[in-house]
């Protein structure tokens, strides 16, 4: 299989950008999953009779975790949408470059 370094530099650059963007999206998904787990745990704690009185300091703590996790989830989902759109644009740009390269390379091959 041909290595990436054998391809034109623009392909190397866009492929690197795509890999970096994929890592960013993956990181955001992990953060979203963690925030969701905190949400579930805090909600479960608040459902217990022990933590239903919000005058109780422990209940307040779990309530604050719960509220914070909801806000964090909303923020992360917005970020994920934005970063996935950027990733899609990069992949689309690479496809366009590959298509153009194919046409150019094919015409060069046919001239020989």
PDB file of N, CA and C in Angstrom:
ATOM      1  N   UNK A   1       0.844  -1.180   0.000  1.00  0.00           N
ATOM      2  CA  UNK A   1       0.000   0.000   0.000  1.00  0.00           C
ATOM      3  C   UNK A   1       0.891   1.246   0.000  1.00  0.00           C
ATOM      4  N   UNK A   2       0.483   2.226  -0.763  1.00  0.00           N
ATOM      5  CA  UNK A   2       1.231   3.473  -0.853  1.00  0.00           C
ATOM      6  C   UNK A   2       1.104   4.249   0.447  1.00  0.00           C
ATOM      7  N   UNK A   3       2.204   4.839   0.872  1.00  0.00           N
ATOM      8  CA  UNK A   3       2.164   5.635   2.099  1.00  0.00           C
ATOM      9  C   UNK A   3       1.639   7.028   1.798  1.00  0.00           C
ATOM     10  N   UNK A   4       1.209   7.687   2.842  1.00  0.00           N
ATOM     11  CA  UNK A   4       0.686   9.044   2.710  1.00  0.00           C
ATOM     12  C   UNK A   4       1.744   9.988   2.157  1.00  0.00           C
ATOM     13  N   UNK A   5       2.993   9.762   2.509  1.00  0.00           N
ATOM     14  CA  UNK A   5       4.069  10.657   2.062  1.00  0.00           C
ATOM     15  C   UNK A   5       4.284  10.597   0.551  1.00  0.00           C
ATOM     16  N   UNK A   6       3.782   9.551  -0.110  1.00  0.00           N
ATOM     17  CA  UNK A   6       3.924   9.446  -1.561  1.00  0.00           C
ATOM     18  C   UNK A   6       2.877  10.286  -2.293  1.00  0.00           C
ATOM     19  N   UNK A   7       1.889  10.757  -1.580  1.00  0.00           N
ATOM     20  CA  UNK A   7       0.833  11.574  -2.180  1.00  0.00           C
ATOM     21  C   UNK A   7       1.221  13.043  -2.161  1.00  0.00           C
ATOM     22  N   UNK A   8       0.561  13.846  -2.989  1.00  0.00           N
ATOM     23  CA  UNK A   8       0.849  15.286  -2.972  1.00  0.00           C
ATOM     24  C   UNK A   8       0.663  15.881  -1.572  1.00  0.00           C
ATOM     25  N   UNK A   9       1.403  16.942  -1.315  1.00  0.00           N
ATOM     26  CA  UNK A   9       1.412  17.568   0.014  1.00  0.00           C
ATOM     27  C   UNK A   9       0.018  18.004   0.476  1.00  0.00           C
ATOM     28  N   UNK A  10      -0.816  18.459  -0.451  1.00  0.00           N
ATOM     29  CA  UNK A  10      -2.145  18.921  -0.045  1.00  0.00           C
ATOM     30  C   UNK A  10      -2.980  17.776   0.545  1.00  0.00           C
ATOM     31  N   UNK A  11      -2.755  16.539   0.048  1.00  0.00           N
ATOM     32  CA  UNK A  11      -3.459  15.389   0.617  1.00  0.00           C
ATOM     33  C   UNK A  11      -2.943  15.074   2.016  1.00  0.00           C
ATOM     34  N   UNK A  12      -1.642  15.216   2.183  1.00  0.00           N
ATOM     35  CA  UNK A  12      -1.056  14.986   3.505  1.00  0.00           C
ATOM     36  C   UNK A  12      -1.634  15.978   4.510  1.00  0.00           C
ATOM     37  N   UNK A  13      -1.718  17.236   4.086  1.00  0.00           N
ATOM     38  CA  UNK A  13      -2.203  18.289   4.974  1.00  0.00           C
ATOM     39  C   UNK A  13      -3.666  18.063   5.354  1.00  0.00           C
ATOM     40  N   UNK A  14      -4.519  17.801   4.373  1.00  0.00           N
ATOM     41  CA  UNK A  14      -5.948  17.635   4.666  1.00  0.00           C
ATOM     42  C   UNK A  14      -6.184  16.375   5.495  1.00  0.00           C
ATOM     43  N   UNK A  15      -5.411  15.324   5.236  1.00  0.00           N
ATOM     44  CA  UNK A  15      -5.554  14.088   6.012  1.00  0.00           C
ATOM     45  C   UNK A  15      -5.152  14.324   7.463  1.00  0.00           C
ATOM     46  N   UNK A  16      -4.104  15.089   7.672  1.00  0.00           N
ATOM     47  CA  UNK A  16      -3.682  15.438   9.031  1.00  0.00           C
ATOM     48  C   UNK A  16      -4.763  16.262   9.730  1.00  0.00           C
ATOM     49  N   UNK A  17      -5.329  17.231   9.015  1.00  0.00           N
ATOM     50  CA  UNK A  17      -6.405  18.048   9.587  1.00  0.00           C
ATOM     51  C   UNK A  17      -7.606  17.184   9.966  1.00  0.00           C
ATOM     52  N   UNK A  18      -7.948  16.234   9.113  1.00  0.00           N
ATOM     53  CA  UNK A  18      -9.083  15.344   9.387  1.00  0.00           C
ATOM     54  C   UNK A  18      -8.808  14.506  10.629  1.00  0.00           C
ATOM     55  N   UNK A  19      -7.613  13.953  10.735  1.00  0.00           N
ATOM     56  CA  UNK A  19      -7.269  13.135  11.909  1.00  0.00           C
ATOM     57  C   UNK A  19      -7.339  13.958  13.193  1.00  0.00           C
ATOM     58  N   UNK A  20      -6.836  15.187  13.141  1.00  0.00           N
ATOM     59  CA  UNK A  20      -6.899  16.058  14.319  1.00  0.00           C
ATOM     60  C   UNK A  20      -8.346  16.372  14.686  1.00  0.00           C
ATOM     61  N   UNK A  21      -9.166  16.621  13.675  1.00  0.00           N
ATOM     62  CA  UNK A  21     -10.575  16.933  13.918  1.00  0.00           C
ATOM     63  C   UNK A  21     -11.305  15.716  14.483  1.00  0.00           C
ATOM     64  N   UNK A  22     -10.981  14.534  13.981  1.00  0.00           N
ATOM     65  CA  UNK A  22     -11.583  13.302  14.501  1.00  0.00           C
ATOM     66  C   UNK A  22     -11.235  13.114  15.974  1.00  0.00           C
ATOM     67  N   UNK A  23      -9.987  13.412  16.341  1.00  0.00           N
ATOM     68  CA  UNK A  23      -9.570  13.297  17.740  1.00  0.00           C
ATOM     69  C   UNK A  23     -10.336  14.279  18.619  1.00  0.00           C
ATOM     70  N   UNK A  24     -10.529  15.489  18.119  1.00  0.00           N
ATOM     71  CA  UNK A  24     -11.278  16.495  18.868  1.00  0.00           C
ATOM     72  C   UNK A  24     -12.726  16.053  19.080  1.00  0.00           C
ATOM     73  N   UNK A  25     -13.350  15.539  18.031  1.00  0.00           N
ATOM     74  CA  UNK A  25     -14.734  15.066  18.134  1.00  0.00           C
ATOM     75  C   UNK A  25     -14.818  13.903  19.126  1.00  0.00           C
ATOM     76  N   UNK A  26     -13.854  12.998  19.056  1.00  0.00           N
ATOM     77  CA  UNK A  26     -13.823  11.853  19.977  1.00  0.00           C
ATOM     78  C   UNK A  26     -13.706  12.329  21.426  1.00  0.00           C
ATOM     79  N   UNK A  27     -12.846  13.306  21.653  1.00  0.00           N
ATOM     80  CA  UNK A  27     -12.649  13.869  22.996  1.00  0.00           C
ATOM     81  C   UNK A  27     -13.947  14.511  23.508  1.00  0.00           C
ATOM     82  N   UNK A  28     -14.634  15.227  22.637  1.00  0.00           N
ATOM     83  CA  UNK A  28     -15.903  15.855  23.028  1.00  0.00           C
ATOM     84  C   UNK A  28     -16.967  14.809  23.351  1.00  0.00           C
ATOM     85  N   UNK A  29     -16.992  13.719  22.584  1.00  0.00           N
ATOM     86  CA  UNK A  29     -17.955  12.646  22.861  1.00  0.00           C
ATOM     87  C   UNK A  29     -17.680  12.004  24.227  1.00  0.00           C
ATOM     88  N   UNK A  30     -16.410  11.840  24.566  1.00  0.00           N
ATOM     89  CA  UNK A  30     -16.064  11.279  25.878  1.00  0.00           C
ATOM     90  C   UNK A  30     -16.502  12.217  26.999  1.00  0.00           C
ATOM     91  N   UNK A  31     -16.300  13.510  26.795  1.00  0.00           N
ATOM     92  CA  UNK A  31     -16.719  14.494  27.801  1.00  0.00           C
ATOM     93  C   UNK A  31     -18.240  14.500  27.940  1.00  0.00           C
ATOM     94  N   UNK A  32     -18.934  14.350  26.824  1.00  0.00           N
ATOM     95  CA  UNK A  32     -20.407  14.304  26.850  1.00  0.00           C
ATOM     96  C   UNK A  32     -20.883  13.065  27.604  1.00  0.00           C
ATOM     97  N   UNK A  33     -20.226  11.957  27.372  1.00  0.00           N
ATOM     98  CA  UNK A  33     -20.581  10.714  28.065  1.00  0.00           C
ATOM     99  C   UNK A  33     -20.358  10.854  29.575  1.00  0.00           C
ATOM    100  N   UNK A  34     -19.263  11.480  29.959  1.00  0.00           N
ATOM    101  CA  UNK A  34     -18.957  11.694  31.378  1.00  0.00           C
ATOM    102  C   UNK A  34     -20.003  12.610  32.017  1.00  0.00           C
ATOM    103  N   UNK A  35     -20.367  13.682  31.320  1.00  0.00           N
ATOM    104  CA  UNK A  35     -21.382  14.609  31.846  1.00  0.00           C
ATOM    105  C   UNK A  35     -22.724  13.900  32.003  1.00  0.00           C
ATOM    106  N   UNK A  36     -23.043  13.024  31.058  1.00  0.00           N
ATOM    107  CA  UNK A  36     -24.303  12.282  31.148  1.00  0.00           C
ATOM    108  C   UNK A  36     -24.291  11.337  32.355  1.00  0.00           C
ATOM    109  N   UNK A  37     -23.171  10.682  32.602  1.00  0.00           N
ATOM    110  CA  UNK A  37     -23.070   9.787  33.761  1.00  0.00           C
ATOM    111  C   UNK A  37     -23.246  10.566  35.066  1.00  0.00           C
ATOM    112  N   UNK A  38     -22.671  11.764  35.120  1.00  0.00           N
ATOM    113  CA  UNK A  38     -22.842  12.611  36.310  1.00  0.00           C
ATOM    114  C   UNK A  38     -24.307  12.991  36.466  1.00  0.00           C
ATOM    115  N   UNK A  39     -24.949  13.337  35.359  1.00  0.00           N
ATOM    116  CA  UNK A  39     -26.376  13.678  35.385  1.00  0.00           C
ATOM    117  C   UNK A  39     -27.198  12.514  35.957  1.00  0.00           C
ATOM    118  N   UNK A  40     -26.960  11.322  35.441  1.00  0.00           N
ATOM    119  CA  UNK A  40     -27.718  10.140  35.884  1.00  0.00           C
ATOM    120  C   UNK A  40     -27.476   9.873  37.364  1.00  0.00           C
ATOM    121  N   UNK A  41     -26.229   9.942  37.789  1.00  0.00           N
ATOM    122  CA  UNK A  41     -25.908   9.675  39.200  1.00  0.00           C
ATOM    123  C   UNK A  41     -26.546  10.722  40.111  1.00  0.00           C
ATOM    124  N   UNK A  42     -26.435  11.995  39.730  1.00  0.00           N
ATOM    125  CA  UNK A  42     -27.008  13.064  40.551  1.00  0.00           C
ATOM    126  C   UNK A  42     -28.525  12.934  40.618  1.00  0.00           C
ATOM    127  N   UNK A  43     -29.139  12.603  39.508  1.00  0.00           N
ATOM    128  CA  UNK A  43     -30.602  12.451  39.499  1.00  0.00           C
ATOM    129  C   UNK A  43     -31.027  11.284  40.385  1.00  0.00           C
ATOM    130  N   UNK A  44     -30.282  10.204  40.315  1.00  0.00           N
ATOM    131  CA  UNK A  44     -30.588   9.045  41.157  1.00  0.00           C
ATOM    132  C   UNK A  44     -30.450   9.409  42.636  1.00  0.00           C
ATOM    133  N   UNK A  45     -29.411  10.155  42.973  1.00  0.00           N
ATOM    134  CA  UNK A  45     -29.228  10.589  44.368  1.00  0.00           C
ATOM    135  C   UNK A  45     -30.394  11.462  44.814  1.00  0.00           C
ATOM    136  N   UNK A  46     -30.824  12.373  43.938  1.00  0.00           N
ATOM    137  CA  UNK A  46     -31.926  13.274  44.296  1.00  0.00           C
ATOM    138  C   UNK A  46     -33.250  12.533  44.435  1.00  0.00           C
ATOM    139  N   UNK A  47     -33.373  11.395  43.784  1.00  0.00           N
ATOM    140  CA  UNK A  47     -34.600  10.604  43.885  1.00  0.00           C
ATOM    141  C   UNK A  47     -34.687   9.864  45.219  1.00  0.00           C
ATOM    142  N   UNK A  48     -33.554   9.643  45.859  1.00  0.00           N
ATOM    143  CA  UNK A  48     -33.585   8.929  47.136  1.00  0.00           C
ATOM    144  C   UNK A  48     -34.201   9.826  48.209  1.00  0.00           C
ATOM    145  N   UNK A  49     -34.898   9.218  49.132  1.00  0.00           N
ATOM    146  CA  UNK A  49     -35.573   9.982  50.195  1.00  0.00           C
ATOM    147  C   UNK A  49     -34.581  10.822  50.996  1.00  0.00           C
ATOM    148  N   UNK A  50     -33.386  10.310  51.132  1.00  0.00           N
ATOM    149  CA  UNK A  50     -32.350  10.973  51.919  1.00  0.00           C
ATOM    150  C   UNK A  50     -31.990  12.356  51.348  1.00  0.00           C
ATOM    151  N   UNK A  51     -32.105  12.522  50.022  1.00  0.00           N
ATOM    152  CA  UNK A  51     -31.667  13.760  49.382  1.00  0.00           C
ATOM    153  C   UNK A  51     -32.802  14.578  48.768  1.00  0.00           C
ATOM    154  N   UNK A  52     -34.031  14.329  49.173  1.00  0.00           N
ATOM    155  CA  UNK A  52     -35.137  15.074  48.569  1.00  0.00           C
ATOM    156  C   UNK A  52     -35.354  16.440  49.209  1.00  0.00           C
ATOM    157  N   UNK A  53     -34.811  16.659  50.374  1.00  0.00           N
ATOM    158  CA  UNK A  53     -34.937  17.954  51.045  1.00  0.00           C
ATOM    159  C   UNK A  53     -33.761  18.831  50.629  1.00  0.00           C
ATOM    160  N   UNK A  54     -34.039  19.842  49.819  1.00  0.00           N
ATOM    161  CA  UNK A  54     -32.961  20.688  49.301  1.00  0.00           C
ATOM    162  C   UNK A  54     -32.374  21.630  50.350  1.00  0.00           C
ATOM    163  N   UNK A  55     -32.889  21.590  51.562  1.00  0.00           N
ATOM    164  CA  UNK A  55     -32.280  22.351  52.656  1.00  0.00           C
ATOM    165  C   UNK A  55     -31.049  21.613  53.181  1.00  0.00           C
ATOM    166  N   UNK A  56     -31.011  20.326  52.927  1.00  0.00           N
ATOM    167  CA  UNK A  56     -29.900  19.466  53.332  1.00  0.00           C
ATOM    168  C   UNK A  56     -28.680  19.787  52.447  1.00  0.00           C
ATOM    169  N   UNK A  57     -27.517  19.977  53.062  1.00  0.00           N
ATOM    170  CA  UNK A  57     -26.306  20.328  52.308  1.00  0.00           C
ATOM    171  C   UNK A  57     -25.919  19.271  51.277  1.00  0.00           C
ATOM    172  N   UNK A  58     -26.064  18.014  51.647  1.00  0.00           N
ATOM    173  CA  UNK A  58     -25.727  16.930  50.717  1.00  0.00           C
ATOM    174  C   UNK A  58     -26.672  16.951  49.516  1.00  0.00           C
ATOM    175  N   UNK A  59     -27.937  17.209  49.762  1.00  0.00           N
ATOM    176  CA  UNK A  59     -28.915  17.300  48.670  1.00  0.00           C
ATOM    177  C   UNK A  59     -28.604  18.497  47.772  1.00  0.00           C
ATOM    178  N   UNK A  60     -28.212  19.607  48.378  1.00  0.00           N
ATOM    179  CA  UNK A  60     -27.843  20.799  47.591  1.00  0.00           C
ATOM    180  C   UNK A  60     -26.663  20.486  46.672  1.00  0.00           C
ATOM    181  N   UNK A  61     -25.703  19.757  47.232  1.00  0.00           N
ATOM    182  CA  UNK A  61     -24.518  19.392  46.448  1.00  0.00           C
ATOM    183  C   UNK A  61     -24.925  18.589  45.213  1.00  0.00           C
ATOM    184  N   UNK A  62     -25.764  17.570  45.419  1.00  0.00           N
ATOM    185  CA  UNK A  62     -26.190  16.744  44.293  1.00  0.00           C
ATOM    186  C   UNK A  62     -27.075  17.522  43.325  1.00  0.00           C
ATOM    187  N   UNK A  63     -27.878  18.427  43.849  1.00  0.00           N
ATOM    188  CA  UNK A  63     -28.716  19.266  42.985  1.00  0.00           C
ATOM    189  C   UNK A  63     -27.823  20.139  42.094  1.00  0.00           C
ATOM    190  N   UNK A  64     -26.782  20.716  42.672  1.00  0.00           N
ATOM    191  CA  UNK A  64     -25.858  21.548  41.893  1.00  0.00           C
ATOM    192  C   UNK A  64     -25.123  20.733  40.824  1.00  0.00           C
ATOM    193  N   UNK A  65     -24.717  19.504  41.170  1.00  0.00           N
ATOM    194  CA  UNK A  65     -24.108  18.611  40.176  1.00  0.00           C
ATOM    195  C   UNK A  65     -25.079  18.360  39.027  1.00  0.00           C
ATOM    196  N   UNK A  66     -26.324  18.109  39.393  1.00  0.00           N
ATOM    197  CA  UNK A  66     -27.362  17.804  38.413  1.00  0.00           C
ATOM    198  C   UNK A  66     -27.569  18.982  37.454  1.00  0.00           C
ATOM    199  N   UNK A  67     -27.732  20.177  38.011  1.00  0.00           N
ATOM    200  CA  UNK A  67     -27.944  21.380  37.196  1.00  0.00           C
ATOM    201  C   UNK A  67     -26.723  21.647  36.307  1.00  0.00           C
ATOM    202  N   UNK A  68     -25.544  21.533  36.893  1.00  0.00           N
ATOM    203  CA  UNK A  68     -24.307  21.781  36.138  1.00  0.00           C
ATOM    204  C   UNK A  68     -24.154  20.775  34.995  1.00  0.00           C
ATOM    205  N   UNK A  69     -24.493  19.518  35.249  1.00  0.00           N
ATOM    206  CA  UNK A  69     -24.342  18.498  34.206  1.00  0.00           C
ATOM    207  C   UNK A  69     -25.294  18.748  33.039  1.00  0.00           C
ATOM    208  N   UNK A  70     -26.492  19.247  33.324  1.00  0.00           N
ATOM    209  CA  UNK A  70     -27.439  19.562  32.245  1.00  0.00           C
ATOM    210  C   UNK A  70     -26.868  20.679  31.367  1.00  0.00           C
ATOM    211  N   UNK A  71     -26.359  21.724  31.991  1.00  0.00           N
ATOM    212  CA  UNK A  71     -25.770  22.842  31.240  1.00  0.00           C
ATOM    213  C   UNK A  71     -24.560  22.367  30.431  1.00  0.00           C
ATOM    214  N   UNK A  72     -23.756  21.513  31.038  1.00  0.00           N
ATOM    215  CA  UNK A  72     -22.571  20.999  30.352  1.00  0.00           C
ATOM    216  C   UNK A  72     -22.964  20.131  29.157  1.00  0.00           C
ATOM    217  N   UNK A  73     -23.999  19.306  29.339  1.00  0.00           N
ATOM    218  CA  UNK A  73     -24.477  18.471  28.233  1.00  0.00           C
ATOM    219  C   UNK A  73     -24.937  19.330  27.061  1.00  0.00           C
ATOM    220  N   UNK A  74     -25.691  20.372  27.358  1.00  0.00           N
ATOM    221  CA  UNK A  74     -26.175  21.253  26.293  1.00  0.00           C
ATOM    222  C   UNK A  74     -25.008  21.908  25.553  1.00  0.00           C
ATOM    223  N   UNK A  75     -24.042  22.381  26.295  1.00  0.00           N
ATOM    224  CA  UNK A  75     -22.875  23.027  25.697  1.00  0.00           C
ATOM    225  C   UNK A  75     -22.068  22.044  24.848  1.00  0.00           C
ATOM    226  N   UNK A  76     -21.854  20.848  25.376  1.00  0.00           N
ATOM    227  CA  UNK A  76     -21.071  19.848  24.652  1.00  0.00           C
ATOM    228  C   UNK A  76     -21.759  19.412  23.363  1.00  0.00           C
ATOM    229  N   UNK A  77     -23.072  19.262  23.405  1.00  0.00           N
ATOM    230  CA  UNK A  77     -23.797  18.862  22.199  1.00  0.00           C
ATOM    231  C   UNK A  77     -23.654  19.934  21.123  1.00  0.00           C
ATOM    232  N   UNK A  78     -23.727  21.197  21.518  1.00  0.00           N
ATOM    233  CA  UNK A  78     -23.534  22.286  20.555  1.00  0.00           C
ATOM    234  C   UNK A  78     -22.125  22.240  19.960  1.00  0.00           C
ATOM    235  N   UNK A  79     -21.129  22.001  20.810  1.00  0.00           N
ATOM    236  CA  UNK A  79     -19.743  21.903  20.335  1.00  0.00           C
ATOM    237  C   UNK A  79     -19.567  20.710  19.400  1.00  0.00           C
ATOM    238  N   UNK A  80     -20.166  19.581  19.771  1.00  0.00           N
ATOM    239  CA  UNK A  80     -20.055  18.375  18.941  1.00  0.00           C
ATOM    240  C   UNK A  80     -20.658  18.628  17.563  1.00  0.00           C
ATOM    241  N   UNK A  81     -21.832  19.255  17.530  1.00  0.00           N
ATOM    242  CA  UNK A  81     -22.458  19.570  16.237  1.00  0.00           C
ATOM    243  C   UNK A  81     -21.526  20.418  15.379  1.00  0.00           C
ATOM    244  N   UNK A  82     -20.958  21.436  15.982  1.00  0.00           N
ATOM    245  CA  UNK A  82     -20.078  22.353  15.253  1.00  0.00           C
ATOM    246  C   UNK A  82     -18.823  21.636  14.751  1.00  0.00           C
ATOM    247  N   UNK A  83     -18.202  20.857  15.613  1.00  0.00           N
ATOM    248  CA  UNK A  83     -16.958  20.180  15.235  1.00  0.00           C
ATOM    249  C   UNK A  83     -17.202  19.063  14.226  1.00  0.00           C
ATOM    250  N   UNK A  84     -18.349  18.373  14.330  1.00  0.00           N
ATOM    251  CA  UNK A  84     -18.675  17.347  13.341  1.00  0.00           C
ATOM    252  C   UNK A  84     -18.961  17.984  11.983  1.00  0.00           C
ATOM    253  N   UNK A  85     -19.562  19.166  11.985  1.00  0.00           N
ATOM    254  CA  UNK A  85     -19.788  19.888  10.727  1.00  0.00           C
ATOM    255  C   UNK A  85     -18.451  20.276  10.101  1.00  0.00           C
ATOM    256  N   UNK A  86     -17.513  20.704  10.930  1.00  0.00           N
ATOM    257  CA  UNK A  86     -16.176  21.040  10.433  1.00  0.00           C
ATOM    258  C   UNK A  86     -15.500  19.801   9.853  1.00  0.00           C
ATOM    259  N   UNK A  87     -15.632  18.677  10.550  1.00  0.00           N
ATOM    260  CA  UNK A  87     -15.060  17.418  10.069  1.00  0.00           C
ATOM    261  C   UNK A  87     -15.673  17.032   8.723  1.00  0.00           C
ATOM    262  N   UNK A  88     -16.976  17.146   8.616  1.00  0.00           N
ATOM    263  CA  UNK A  88     -17.665  16.829   7.364  1.00  0.00           C
ATOM    264  C   UNK A  88     -17.141  17.714   6.230  1.00  0.00           C
ATOM    265  N   UNK A  89     -16.975  19.010   6.505  1.00  0.00           N
ATOM    266  CA  UNK A  89     -16.457  19.937   5.492  1.00  0.00           C
ATOM    267  C   UNK A  89     -15.043  19.550   5.050  1.00  0.00           C
ATOM    268  N   UNK A  90     -14.213  19.169   6.009  1.00  0.00           N
ATOM    269  CA  UNK A  90     -12.849  18.737   5.673  1.00  0.00           C
ATOM    270  C   UNK A  90     -12.867  17.485   4.793  1.00  0.00           C
ATOM    271  N   UNK A  91     -13.713  16.524   5.164  1.00  0.00           N
ATOM    272  CA  UNK A  91     -13.798  15.287   4.383  1.00  0.00           C
ATOM    273  C   UNK A  91     -14.333  15.565   2.982  1.00  0.00           C
ATOM    274  N   UNK A  92     -15.291  16.466   2.888  1.00  0.00           N
ATOM    275  CA  UNK A  92     -15.842  16.848   1.591  1.00  0.00           C
ATOM    276  C   UNK A  92     -14.772  17.535   0.734  1.00  0.00           C
ATOM    277  N   UNK A  93     -13.981  18.389   1.367  1.00  0.00           N
ATOM    278  CA  UNK A  93     -12.901  19.072   0.660  1.00  0.00           C
ATOM    279  C   UNK A  93     -11.869  18.066   0.145  1.00  0.00           C
ATOM    280  N   UNK A  94     -11.590  17.049   0.962  1.00  0.00           N
ATOM    281  CA  UNK A  94     -10.633  16.020   0.529  1.00  0.00           C
ATOM    282  C   UNK A  94     -11.178  15.247  -0.672  1.00  0.00           C
ATOM    283  N   UNK A  95     -12.465  14.933  -0.642  1.00  0.00           N
ATOM    284  CA  UNK A  95     -13.071  14.228  -1.775  1.00  0.00           C
ATOM    285  C   UNK A  95     -12.964  15.074  -3.043  1.00  0.00           C
ATOM    286  N   UNK A  96     -13.211  16.361  -2.918  1.00  0.00           N
ATOM    287  CA  UNK A  96     -13.076  17.255  -4.074  1.00  0.00           C
ATOM    288  C   UNK A  96     -11.646  17.254  -4.605  1.00  0.00           C
ATOM    289  N   UNK A  97     -10.687  17.307  -3.695  1.00  0.00           N
ATOM    290  CA  UNK A  97      -9.276  17.291  -4.103  1.00  0.00           C
ATOM    291  C   UNK A  97      -8.911  15.973  -4.784  1.00  0.00           C
ATOM    292  N   UNK A  98      -9.419  14.877  -4.246  1.00  0.00           N
ATOM    293  CA  UNK A  98      -9.136  13.561  -4.821  1.00  0.00           C
ATOM    294  C   UNK A  98      -9.745  13.464  -6.222  1.00  0.00           C
ATOM    295  N   UNK A  99     -10.949  13.969  -6.372  1.00  0.00           N
ATOM    296  CA  UNK A  99     -11.608  13.940  -7.680  1.00  0.00           C
ATOM    297  C   UNK A  99     -10.820  14.748  -8.703  1.00  0.00           C
ATOM    298  N   UNK A 100     -10.390  15.929  -8.302  1.00  0.00           N
ATOM    299  CA  UNK A 100      -9.589  16.763  -9.205  1.00  0.00           C
ATOM    300  C   UNK A 100      -8.263  16.086  -9.537  1.00  0.00           C
ATOM    301  N   UNK A 101      -7.647  15.490  -8.532  1.00  0.00           N
ATOM    302  CA  UNK A 101      -6.370  14.812  -8.743  1.00  0.00           C
ATOM    303  C   UNK A 101      -6.541  13.624  -9.682  1.00  0.00           C
ATOM    304  N   UNK A 102      -7.621  12.901  -9.518  1.00  0.00           N
ATOM    305  CA  UNK A 102      -7.871  11.740 -10.377  1.00  0.00           C
ATOM    306  C   UNK A 102      -7.961  12.174 -11.835  1.00  0.00           C
ATOM    307  N   UNK A 103      -8.722  13.235 -12.078  1.00  0.00           N
ATOM    308  CA  UNK A 103      -8.883  13.723 -13.447  1.00  0.00           C
ATOM    309  C   UNK A 103      -7.538  14.151 -14.035  1.00  0.00           C
ATOM    310  N   UNK A 104      -6.769  14.876 -13.252  1.00  0.00           N
ATOM    311  CA  UNK A 104      -5.463  15.352 -13.712  1.00  0.00           C
ATOM    312  C   UNK A 104      -4.511  14.176 -13.942  1.00  0.00           C
ATOM    313  N   UNK A 105      -4.460  13.262 -12.980  1.00  0.00           N
ATOM    314  CA  UNK A 105      -3.554  12.122 -13.065  1.00  0.00           C
ATOM    315  C   UNK A 105      -3.949  11.206 -14.221  1.00  0.00           C
ATOM    316  N   UNK A 106      -5.239  11.024 -14.415  1.00  0.00           N
ATOM    317  CA  UNK A 106      -5.728  10.172 -15.495  1.00  0.00           C
ATOM    318  C   UNK A 106      -5.336  10.749 -16.862  1.00  0.00           C
ATOM    319  N   UNK A 107      -5.462  12.059 -17.010  1.00  0.00           N
ATOM    320  CA  UNK A 107      -5.077  12.672 -18.287  1.00  0.00           C
ATOM    321  C   UNK A 107      -3.570  12.535 -18.527  1.00  0.00           C
ATOM    322  N   UNK A 108      -2.781  12.628 -17.462  1.00  0.00           N
ATOM    323  CA  UNK A 108      -1.334  12.430 -17.592  1.00  0.00           C
ATOM    324  C   UNK A 108      -1.011  10.995 -18.001  1.00  0.00           C
ATOM    325  N   UNK A 109      -1.733  10.043 -17.424  1.00  0.00           N
ATOM    326  CA  UNK A 109      -1.506   8.637 -17.769  1.00  0.00           C
ATOM    327  C   UNK A 109      -1.855   8.366 -19.223  1.00  0.00           C
ATOM    328  N   UNK A 110      -2.934   8.956 -19.676  1.00  0.00           N
ATOM    329  CA  UNK A 110      -3.384   8.717 -21.049  1.00  0.00           C
ATOM    330  C   UNK A 110      -2.468   9.363 -22.084  1.00  0.00           C
ATOM    331  N   UNK A 111      -1.710  10.356 -21.678  1.00  0.00           N
ATOM    332  CA  UNK A 111      -0.780  11.010 -22.597  1.00  0.00           C
ATOM    333  C   UNK A 111       0.454  10.157 -22.848  1.00  0.00           C
ATOM    334  N   UNK A 112       0.729   9.230 -21.978  1.00  0.00           N
ATOM    335  CA  UNK A 112       1.930   8.392 -22.138  1.00  0.00           C
ATOM    336  C   UNK A 112       1.686   7.237 -23.036  1.00  0.00           C
TER     337      UNK A 112
END
